[in-house]
Amino acid sequence: EIVLTQSPGTLSLSPGERATLSCRASQSVTSSYLAWYQQKPGQAPRLLIYSASSRATGIPDRFSGSGSGTDFTLTISRLEPEDFAVYYCQQYGSSPFFGGGTKVEIK
Amino acid sequence: EVQLLESGGGLVQPGGSLRLSCAASGFTFSSYAMSWVRQAPGKGLEWVSVIRGSGSSTYYADFVKGRFTISRDNSKNTLYLQMNSLRAEDTAVYYCAKGPPYNILTGFLYYFDYWGQGILVTVSS
């Protein structure tokens, strides 16, 4: 089982700032099969990124993903008010597994 | 428009059973792998199970193996999760989630491009 560790647990930023979220895998993730999701309170998760760097349909270009092997990053270039949420990474190179999440909160 | 609507949740005693359903619309249901993902109150996401489009292959997380059964009825565009021997730690919101299109080069990939709104299962005496 590939375990994912996300950091930091909480990120306190202001609108307009850049957010950098990390996801580290316990083993190399096959073919960069790594996805990112956004979840707001009381809502289902929403797919943002798949294959480490491909944006899902309708996702603004301020969201970008990068990385390979064991280290992956989600970057939000300029935080909009609607971006404050919890973000999860998920690997699907083997049995699907989610990271513990990073909460992006308003500073 | 893709829509996924879960039903069948509720309160059940430890050791009891429950069957969740997920009614799908807006896409060719039989062509896509479907999964169940759960989220305990205040916690993160946990993948539970996946079934391929034809229903021929199923996979489970270790913590539900032997207790939960995933199935689908492609004639009814409906996904199911039969949950037996329920435990307090199974208390969670259960989401059904759709997989991406099958790719002849990569095969089935198990990330989730659409999600239902979730249904709460509470296991308590």
PDB file of C-alpha atoms in Angstrom:
ATOM      1  CA  GLU A   1       0.000   0.000   0.000  1.00  0.00           C
ATOM      2  CA  ILE A   2       1.315   3.432  -0.941  1.00  0.00           C
ATOM      3  CA  VAL A   3       0.684   5.882   1.880  1.00  0.00           C
ATOM      4  CA  LEU A   4       0.396   9.604   1.140  1.00  0.00           C
ATOM      5  CA  THR A   5       1.425  12.305   3.603  1.00  0.00           C
ATOM      6  CA  GLN A   6       0.200  15.833   3.014  1.00  0.00           C
ATOM      7  CA  SER A   7       1.790  18.967   4.441  1.00  0.00           C
ATOM      8  CA  PRO A   8       1.204  21.329   5.975  1.00  0.00           C
ATOM      9  CA  GLY A   9      -1.901  20.289   7.836  1.00  0.00           C
ATOM     10  CA  THR A  10      -3.202  23.846   7.731  1.00  0.00           C
ATOM     11  CA  LEU A  11      -2.143  26.749   5.536  1.00  0.00           C
ATOM     12  CA  SER A  12      -3.190  30.254   6.621  1.00  0.00           C
ATOM     13  CA  LEU A  13      -3.085  32.706   3.732  1.00  0.00           C
ATOM     14  CA  SER A  14      -4.794  35.838   2.449  1.00  0.00           C
ATOM     15  CA  PRO A  15      -6.750  36.192  -0.809  1.00  0.00           C
ATOM     16  CA  GLY A  16      -4.386  36.923  -3.667  1.00  0.00           C
ATOM     17  CA  GLU A  17      -1.503  34.985  -2.125  1.00  0.00           C
ATOM     18  CA  ARG A  18       0.100  31.872  -3.588  1.00  0.00           C
ATOM     19  CA  ALA A  19      -0.616  28.490  -1.983  1.00  0.00           C
ATOM     20  CA  THR A  20       1.776  25.564  -2.232  1.00  0.00           C
ATOM     21  CA  LEU A  21       0.546  22.189  -0.963  1.00  0.00           C
ATOM     22  CA  SER A  22       2.738  19.111  -0.699  1.00  0.00           C
ATOM     23  CA  CYS A  23       1.923  15.410  -1.055  1.00  0.00           C
ATOM     24  CA  ARG A  24       4.641  12.849  -0.366  1.00  0.00           C
ATOM     25  CA  ALA A  25       4.272   9.135  -1.149  1.00  0.00           C
ATOM     26  CA  SER A  26       5.842   6.259   0.782  1.00  0.00           C
ATOM     27  CA  GLN A  27       6.874   4.659  -2.536  1.00  0.00           C
ATOM     28  CA  SER A  28       7.142   5.892  -6.100  1.00  0.00           C
ATOM     29  CA  VAL A  29       3.709   6.461  -7.650  1.00  0.00           C
ATOM     30  CA  THR A  30       3.349   4.523 -10.905  1.00  0.00           C
ATOM     31  CA  SER A  31       3.150   6.724 -14.004  1.00  0.00           C
ATOM     32  CA  SER A  32       2.445   9.792 -11.854  1.00  0.00           C
ATOM     33  CA  TYR A  33      -1.047   8.478 -11.160  1.00  0.00           C
ATOM     34  CA  LEU A  34      -1.765  11.222  -8.642  1.00  0.00           C
ATOM     35  CA  ALA A  35      -4.949  13.284  -8.353  1.00  0.00           C
ATOM     36  CA  TRP A  36      -5.948  16.336  -6.306  1.00  0.00           C
ATOM     37  CA  TYR A  37      -9.427  17.164  -4.974  1.00  0.00           C
ATOM     38  CA  GLN A  38     -11.002  20.169  -3.315  1.00  0.00           C
ATOM     39  CA  GLN A  39     -13.673  19.768  -0.646  1.00  0.00           C
ATOM     40  CA  LYS A  40     -15.736  22.509   0.932  1.00  0.00           C
ATOM     41  CA  PRO A  41     -17.768  21.993   4.131  1.00  0.00           C
ATOM     42  CA  GLY A  42     -20.899  19.946   3.560  1.00  0.00           C
ATOM     43  CA  GLN A  43     -20.000  19.234  -0.068  1.00  0.00           C
ATOM     44  CA  ALA A  44     -18.631  16.306  -2.015  1.00  0.00           C
ATOM     45  CA  PRO A  45     -15.035  16.461  -3.205  1.00  0.00           C
ATOM     46  CA  ARG A  46     -14.333  17.956  -6.622  1.00  0.00           C
ATOM     47  CA  LEU A  47     -11.611  16.692  -8.939  1.00  0.00           C
ATOM     48  CA  LEU A  48      -9.016  19.369  -9.709  1.00  0.00           C
ATOM     49  CA  ILE A  49      -5.988  17.565 -11.131  1.00  0.00           C
ATOM     50  CA  TYR A  50      -5.255  14.047 -12.440  1.00  0.00           C
ATOM     51  CA  SER A  51      -2.085  12.431 -13.742  1.00  0.00           C
ATOM     52  CA  ALA A  52      -0.191  14.814 -11.459  1.00  0.00           C
ATOM     53  CA  SER A  53      -0.529  17.838 -13.743  1.00  0.00           C
ATOM     54  CA  SER A  54      -3.639  17.608 -15.958  1.00  0.00           C
ATOM     55  CA  ARG A  55      -6.464  19.956 -15.001  1.00  0.00           C
ATOM     56  CA  ALA A  56      -9.938  18.466 -14.885  1.00  0.00           C
ATOM     57  CA  THR A  57     -12.743  19.922 -16.956  1.00  0.00           C
ATOM     58  CA  GLY A  58     -13.736  23.414 -15.889  1.00  0.00           C
ATOM     59  CA  ILE A  59     -10.896  23.924 -13.402  1.00  0.00           C
ATOM     60  CA  PRO A  60      -9.382  27.441 -13.516  1.00  0.00           C
ATOM     61  CA  ASP A  61      -5.770  27.726 -14.630  1.00  0.00           C
ATOM     62  CA  ARG A  62      -4.728  29.209 -11.292  1.00  0.00           C
ATOM     63  CA  PHE A  63      -4.671  25.576 -10.116  1.00  0.00           C
ATOM     64  CA  SER A  64      -1.631  23.609 -11.233  1.00  0.00           C
ATOM     65  CA  GLY A  65      -0.088  20.305 -10.281  1.00  0.00           C
ATOM     66  CA  SER A  66       3.463  19.091 -10.585  1.00  0.00           C
ATOM     67  CA  GLY A  67       5.797  16.361  -9.426  1.00  0.00           C
ATOM     68  CA  SER A  68       6.691  12.745 -10.024  1.00  0.00           C
ATOM     69  CA  GLY A  69       7.993   9.734  -8.164  1.00  0.00           C
ATOM     70  CA  THR A  70       7.287  10.381  -4.499  1.00  0.00           C
ATOM     71  CA  ASP A  71       6.911  14.175  -4.359  1.00  0.00           C
ATOM     72  CA  PHE A  72       3.934  16.090  -5.722  1.00  0.00           C
ATOM     73  CA  THR A  73       2.729  19.673  -5.388  1.00  0.00           C
ATOM     74  CA  LEU A  74      -0.548  21.504  -5.889  1.00  0.00           C
ATOM     75  CA  THR A  75      -0.116  25.230  -6.468  1.00  0.00           C
ATOM     76  CA  ILE A  76      -2.855  27.844  -6.410  1.00  0.00           C
ATOM     77  CA  SER A  77      -1.265  30.885  -8.015  1.00  0.00           C
ATOM     78  CA  ARG A  78      -3.568  33.556  -6.525  1.00  0.00           C
ATOM     79  CA  LEU A  79      -6.098  32.539  -3.930  1.00  0.00           C
ATOM     80  CA  GLU A  80      -9.680  33.518  -4.624  1.00  0.00           C
ATOM     81  CA  PRO A  81     -12.240  33.623  -1.757  1.00  0.00           C
ATOM     82  CA  GLU A  82     -13.841  30.400  -3.057  1.00  0.00           C
ATOM     83  CA  ASP A  83     -10.516  28.525  -2.861  1.00  0.00           C
ATOM     84  CA  PHE A  84     -10.484  28.311   0.927  1.00  0.00           C
ATOM     85  CA  ALA A  85     -11.216  24.626   1.490  1.00  0.00           C
ATOM     86  CA  VAL A  86      -9.609  21.275   2.262  1.00  0.00           C
ATOM     87  CA  TYR A  87      -7.444  19.676  -0.422  1.00  0.00           C
ATOM     88  CA  TYR A  88      -6.714  15.967  -0.753  1.00  0.00           C
ATOM     89  CA  CYS A  89      -4.228  14.108  -2.900  1.00  0.00           C
ATOM     90  CA  GLN A  90      -4.943  10.543  -4.054  1.00  0.00           C
ATOM     91  CA  GLN A  91      -2.751   7.982  -5.739  1.00  0.00           C
ATOM     92  CA  TYR A  92      -4.214   5.410  -8.103  1.00  0.00           C
ATOM     93  CA  GLY A  93      -1.134   3.594  -9.313  1.00  0.00           C
ATOM     94  CA  SER A  94      -2.028   0.831  -6.900  1.00  0.00           C
ATOM     95  CA  SER A  95      -4.979   0.367  -4.540  1.00  0.00           C
ATOM     96  CA  PRO A  96      -6.462   3.888  -4.329  1.00  0.00           C
ATOM     97  CA  PHE A  97      -5.322   5.847  -1.283  1.00  0.00           C
ATOM     98  CA  PHE A  98      -5.977   9.402  -0.117  1.00  0.00           C
ATOM     99  CA  GLY A  99      -3.704  11.692   1.814  1.00  0.00           C
ATOM    100  CA  GLY A 100      -4.904  13.178   5.082  1.00  0.00           C
ATOM    101  CA  GLY A 101      -5.685  16.589   3.597  1.00  0.00           C
ATOM    102  CA  THR A 102      -4.473  20.181   3.847  1.00  0.00           C
ATOM    103  CA  LYS A 103      -6.842  22.880   5.018  1.00  0.00           C
ATOM    104  CA  VAL A 104      -6.351  26.252   3.359  1.00  0.00           C
ATOM    105  CA  GLU A 105      -7.836  28.873   5.650  1.00  0.00           C
ATOM    106  CA  ILE A 106      -8.172  32.630   5.536  1.00  0.00           C
ATOM    107  CA  LYS A 107      -5.473  34.417   7.490  1.00  0.00           C
TER     108      LYS A 107
ATOM    109  CA  GLU B   1     -25.064  16.397 -17.033  1.00  0.00           C
ATOM    110  CA  VAL B   2     -23.647  13.647 -14.840  1.00  0.00           C
ATOM    111  CA  GLN B   3     -25.731  13.005 -11.738  1.00  0.00           C
ATOM    112  CA  LEU B   4     -25.150  10.493  -8.955  1.00  0.00           C
ATOM    113  CA  LEU B   5     -27.736  10.118  -6.208  1.00  0.00           C
ATOM    114  CA  GLU B   6     -27.108   7.907  -3.185  1.00  0.00           C
ATOM    115  CA  SER B   7     -29.836   6.425  -1.011  1.00  0.00           C
ATOM    116  CA  GLY B   8     -30.298   3.780   1.655  1.00  0.00           C
ATOM    117  CA  GLY B   9     -28.314   5.250   4.500  1.00  0.00           C
ATOM    118  CA  GLY B  10     -29.436   5.579   8.095  1.00  0.00           C
ATOM    119  CA  LEU B  11     -28.956   4.278  11.612  1.00  0.00           C
ATOM    120  CA  VAL B  12     -28.074   0.612  12.113  1.00  0.00           C
ATOM    121  CA  GLN B  13     -26.933  -1.371  15.138  1.00  0.00           C
ATOM    122  CA  PRO B  14     -23.458  -2.909  15.341  1.00  0.00           C
ATOM    123  CA  GLY B  15     -23.456  -6.246  13.547  1.00  0.00           C
ATOM    124  CA  GLY B  16     -26.325  -5.172  11.328  1.00  0.00           C
ATOM    125  CA  SER B  17     -26.622  -4.759   7.575  1.00  0.00           C
ATOM    126  CA  LEU B  18     -27.486  -1.984   5.167  1.00  0.00           C
ATOM    127  CA  ARG B  19     -27.588  -1.663   1.382  1.00  0.00           C
ATOM    128  CA  LEU B  20     -26.674   1.602  -0.284  1.00  0.00           C
ATOM    129  CA  SER B  21     -27.781   2.488  -3.800  1.00  0.00           C
ATOM    130  CA  CYS B  22     -26.468   5.074  -6.232  1.00  0.00           C
ATOM    131  CA  ALA B  23     -28.658   6.056  -9.182  1.00  0.00           C
ATOM    132  CA  ALA B  24     -26.634   7.369 -12.107  1.00  0.00           C
ATOM    133  CA  SER B  25     -27.665   9.487 -15.073  1.00  0.00           C
ATOM    134  CA  GLY B  26     -26.134  11.672 -17.752  1.00  0.00           C
ATOM    135  CA  PHE B  27     -23.560   9.173 -19.015  1.00  0.00           C
ATOM    136  CA  THR B  28     -23.315   5.624 -20.387  1.00  0.00           C
ATOM    137  CA  PHE B  29     -23.236   3.907 -16.994  1.00  0.00           C
ATOM    138  CA  SER B  30     -22.050   0.504 -18.197  1.00  0.00           C
ATOM    139  CA  SER B  31     -18.895   1.992 -19.716  1.00  0.00           C
ATOM    140  CA  TYR B  32     -17.407   3.321 -16.488  1.00  0.00           C
ATOM    141  CA  ALA B  33     -15.883   1.899 -13.350  1.00  0.00           C
ATOM    142  CA  MET B  34     -17.693   3.076 -10.229  1.00  0.00           C
ATOM    143  CA  SER B  35     -16.451   3.335  -6.674  1.00  0.00           C
ATOM    144  CA  TRP B  36     -17.573   3.945  -3.130  1.00  0.00           C
ATOM    145  CA  VAL B  37     -15.539   6.367  -1.013  1.00  0.00           C
ATOM    146  CA  ARG B  38     -16.340   7.178   2.608  1.00  0.00           C
ATOM    147  CA  GLN B  39     -15.584   9.958   5.073  1.00  0.00           C
ATOM    148  CA  ALA B  40     -15.956   9.543   8.814  1.00  0.00           C
ATOM    149  CA  PRO B  41     -17.227  12.632  10.665  1.00  0.00           C
ATOM    150  CA  GLY B  42     -14.480  15.267  10.730  1.00  0.00           C
ATOM    151  CA  LYS B  43     -11.998  12.940   9.022  1.00  0.00           C
ATOM    152  CA  GLY B  44     -10.449  12.444   5.613  1.00  0.00           C
ATOM    153  CA  LEU B  45     -11.460  10.398   2.584  1.00  0.00           C
ATOM    154  CA  GLU B  46     -11.154   6.606   2.410  1.00  0.00           C
ATOM    155  CA  TRP B  47     -11.594   4.546  -0.741  1.00  0.00           C
ATOM    156  CA  VAL B  48     -13.843   1.552  -0.047  1.00  0.00           C
ATOM    157  CA  SER B  49     -14.435  -0.425  -3.241  1.00  0.00           C
ATOM    158  CA  VAL B  50     -14.516  -0.285  -7.045  1.00  0.00           C
ATOM    159  CA  ILE B  51     -16.348  -2.252  -9.726  1.00  0.00           C
ATOM    160  CA  ARG B  52     -15.532  -2.195 -13.414  1.00  0.00           C
ATOM    161  CA  GLY B  53     -18.130  -1.301 -16.048  1.00  0.00           C
ATOM    162  CA  SER B  54     -19.205  -4.829 -16.871  1.00  0.00           C
ATOM    163  CA  GLY B  55     -19.239  -5.832 -13.213  1.00  0.00           C
ATOM    164  CA  SER B  56     -16.719  -8.568 -13.921  1.00  0.00           C
ATOM    165  CA  SER B  57     -14.051  -7.250 -11.564  1.00  0.00           C
ATOM    166  CA  THR B  58     -14.331  -5.861  -8.078  1.00  0.00           C
ATOM    167  CA  TYR B  59     -11.746  -4.658  -5.566  1.00  0.00           C
ATOM    168  CA  TYR B  60     -11.989  -3.771  -1.887  1.00  0.00           C
ATOM    169  CA  ALA B  61     -10.042  -1.962   0.796  1.00  0.00           C
ATOM    170  CA  ASP B  62      -8.728  -4.382   3.387  1.00  0.00           C
ATOM    171  CA  PHE B  63     -10.876  -2.922   6.147  1.00  0.00           C
ATOM    172  CA  VAL B  64     -14.131  -3.960   4.400  1.00  0.00           C
ATOM    173  CA  LYS B  65     -13.017  -7.119   2.638  1.00  0.00           C
ATOM    174  CA  GLY B  66     -15.336  -9.993   3.479  1.00  0.00           C
ATOM    175  CA  ARG B  67     -17.993  -7.678   4.937  1.00  0.00           C
ATOM    176  CA  PHE B  68     -18.984  -5.372   2.059  1.00  0.00           C
ATOM    177  CA  THR B  69     -20.031  -6.325  -1.479  1.00  0.00           C
ATOM    178  CA  ILE B  70     -20.131  -3.931  -4.398  1.00  0.00           C
ATOM    179  CA  SER B  71     -22.390  -4.655  -7.365  1.00  0.00           C
ATOM    180  CA  ARG B  72     -24.155  -2.902 -10.197  1.00  0.00           C
ATOM    181  CA  ASP B  73     -27.238  -3.282 -12.376  1.00  0.00           C
ATOM    182  CA  ASN B  74     -26.405  -1.721 -15.726  1.00  0.00           C
ATOM    183  CA  SER B  75     -30.005  -2.111 -16.911  1.00  0.00           C
ATOM    184  CA  LYS B  76     -31.058   0.193 -14.069  1.00  0.00           C
ATOM    185  CA  ASN B  77     -27.986   2.473 -14.104  1.00  0.00           C
ATOM    186  CA  THR B  78     -27.546   1.745 -10.416  1.00  0.00           C
ATOM    187  CA  LEU B  79     -24.567   0.977  -8.198  1.00  0.00           C
ATOM    188  CA  TYR B  80     -24.931  -0.853  -4.886  1.00  0.00           C
ATOM    189  CA  LEU B  81     -22.971  -1.446  -1.714  1.00  0.00           C
ATOM    190  CA  GLN B  82     -24.150  -4.268   0.529  1.00  0.00           C
ATOM    191  CA  MET B  83     -22.688  -3.699   3.992  1.00  0.00           C
ATOM    192  CA  ASN B  84     -22.788  -6.563   6.517  1.00  0.00           C
ATOM    193  CA  SER B  85     -21.316  -7.016   9.994  1.00  0.00           C
ATOM    194  CA  LEU B  86     -21.245  -3.267  10.443  1.00  0.00           C
ATOM    195  CA  ARG B  87     -19.021  -1.737  13.099  1.00  0.00           C
ATOM    196  CA  ALA B  88     -19.006   1.641  14.831  1.00  0.00           C
ATOM    197  CA  GLU B  89     -15.938   2.591  12.802  1.00  0.00           C
ATOM    198  CA  ASP B  90     -17.962   2.211   9.583  1.00  0.00           C
ATOM    199  CA  THR B  91     -19.904   5.332  10.562  1.00  0.00           C
ATOM    200  CA  ALA B  92     -19.319   7.785   7.737  1.00  0.00           C
ATOM    201  CA  VAL B  93     -20.750   9.637   4.799  1.00  0.00           C
ATOM    202  CA  TYR B  94     -20.580   7.272   1.828  1.00  0.00           C
ATOM    203  CA  TYR B  95     -20.063   8.740  -1.620  1.00  0.00           C
ATOM    204  CA  CYS B  96     -20.467   6.997  -4.927  1.00  0.00           C
ATOM    205  CA  ALA B  97     -17.951   8.213  -7.456  1.00  0.00           C
ATOM    206  CA  LYS B  98     -17.492   7.764 -11.179  1.00  0.00           C
ATOM    207  CA  GLY B  99     -14.214   6.816 -12.776  1.00  0.00           C
ATOM    208  CA  PRO B 100     -12.720   8.333 -15.938  1.00  0.00           C
ATOM    209  CA  PRO B 101     -13.189   6.840 -19.423  1.00  0.00           C
ATOM    210  CA  TYR B 102     -11.412   3.550 -20.103  1.00  0.00           C
ATOM    211  CA  ASN B 103      -8.192   4.097 -21.997  1.00  0.00           C
ATOM    212  CA  ILE B 104      -6.841   1.317 -24.190  1.00  0.00           C
ATOM    213  CA  LEU B 105      -3.264   2.299 -23.328  1.00  0.00           C
ATOM    214  CA  THR B 106      -3.640   2.739 -19.590  1.00  0.00           C
ATOM    215  CA  GLY B 107      -6.617   0.508 -18.864  1.00  0.00           C
ATOM    216  CA  PHE B 108      -8.931   1.366 -15.989  1.00  0.00           C
ATOM    217  CA  LEU B 109      -7.768   4.210 -13.773  1.00  0.00           C
ATOM    218  CA  TYR B 110      -9.235   4.684 -10.340  1.00  0.00           C
ATOM    219  CA  TYR B 111      -9.534   8.366  -9.755  1.00  0.00           C
ATOM    220  CA  PHE B 112     -12.941  10.029  -9.486  1.00  0.00           C
ATOM    221  CA  ASP B 113     -14.233  12.709 -11.812  1.00  0.00           C
ATOM    222  CA  TYR B 114     -17.799  12.951 -10.502  1.00  0.00           C
ATOM    223  CA  TRP B 115     -19.183  12.383  -7.022  1.00  0.00           C
ATOM    224  CA  GLY B 116     -22.632  12.013  -5.510  1.00  0.00           C
ATOM    225  CA  GLN B 117     -23.728  14.253  -2.639  1.00  0.00           C
ATOM    226  CA  GLY B 118     -23.121  11.475  -0.107  1.00  0.00           C
ATOM    227  CA  ILE B 119     -25.303   9.520   2.302  1.00  0.00           C
ATOM    228  CA  LEU B 120     -24.765   9.151   6.040  1.00  0.00           C
ATOM    229  CA  VAL B 121     -24.444   5.717   7.623  1.00  0.00           C
ATOM    230  CA  THR B 122     -24.442   5.659  11.416  1.00  0.00           C
ATOM    231  CA  VAL B 123     -23.574   2.438  13.251  1.00  0.00           C
ATOM    232  CA  SER B 124     -24.607   2.722  16.872  1.00  0.00           C
ATOM    233  CA  SER B 125     -26.627   0.937  19.522  1.00  0.00           C
TER     234      SER B 125
END
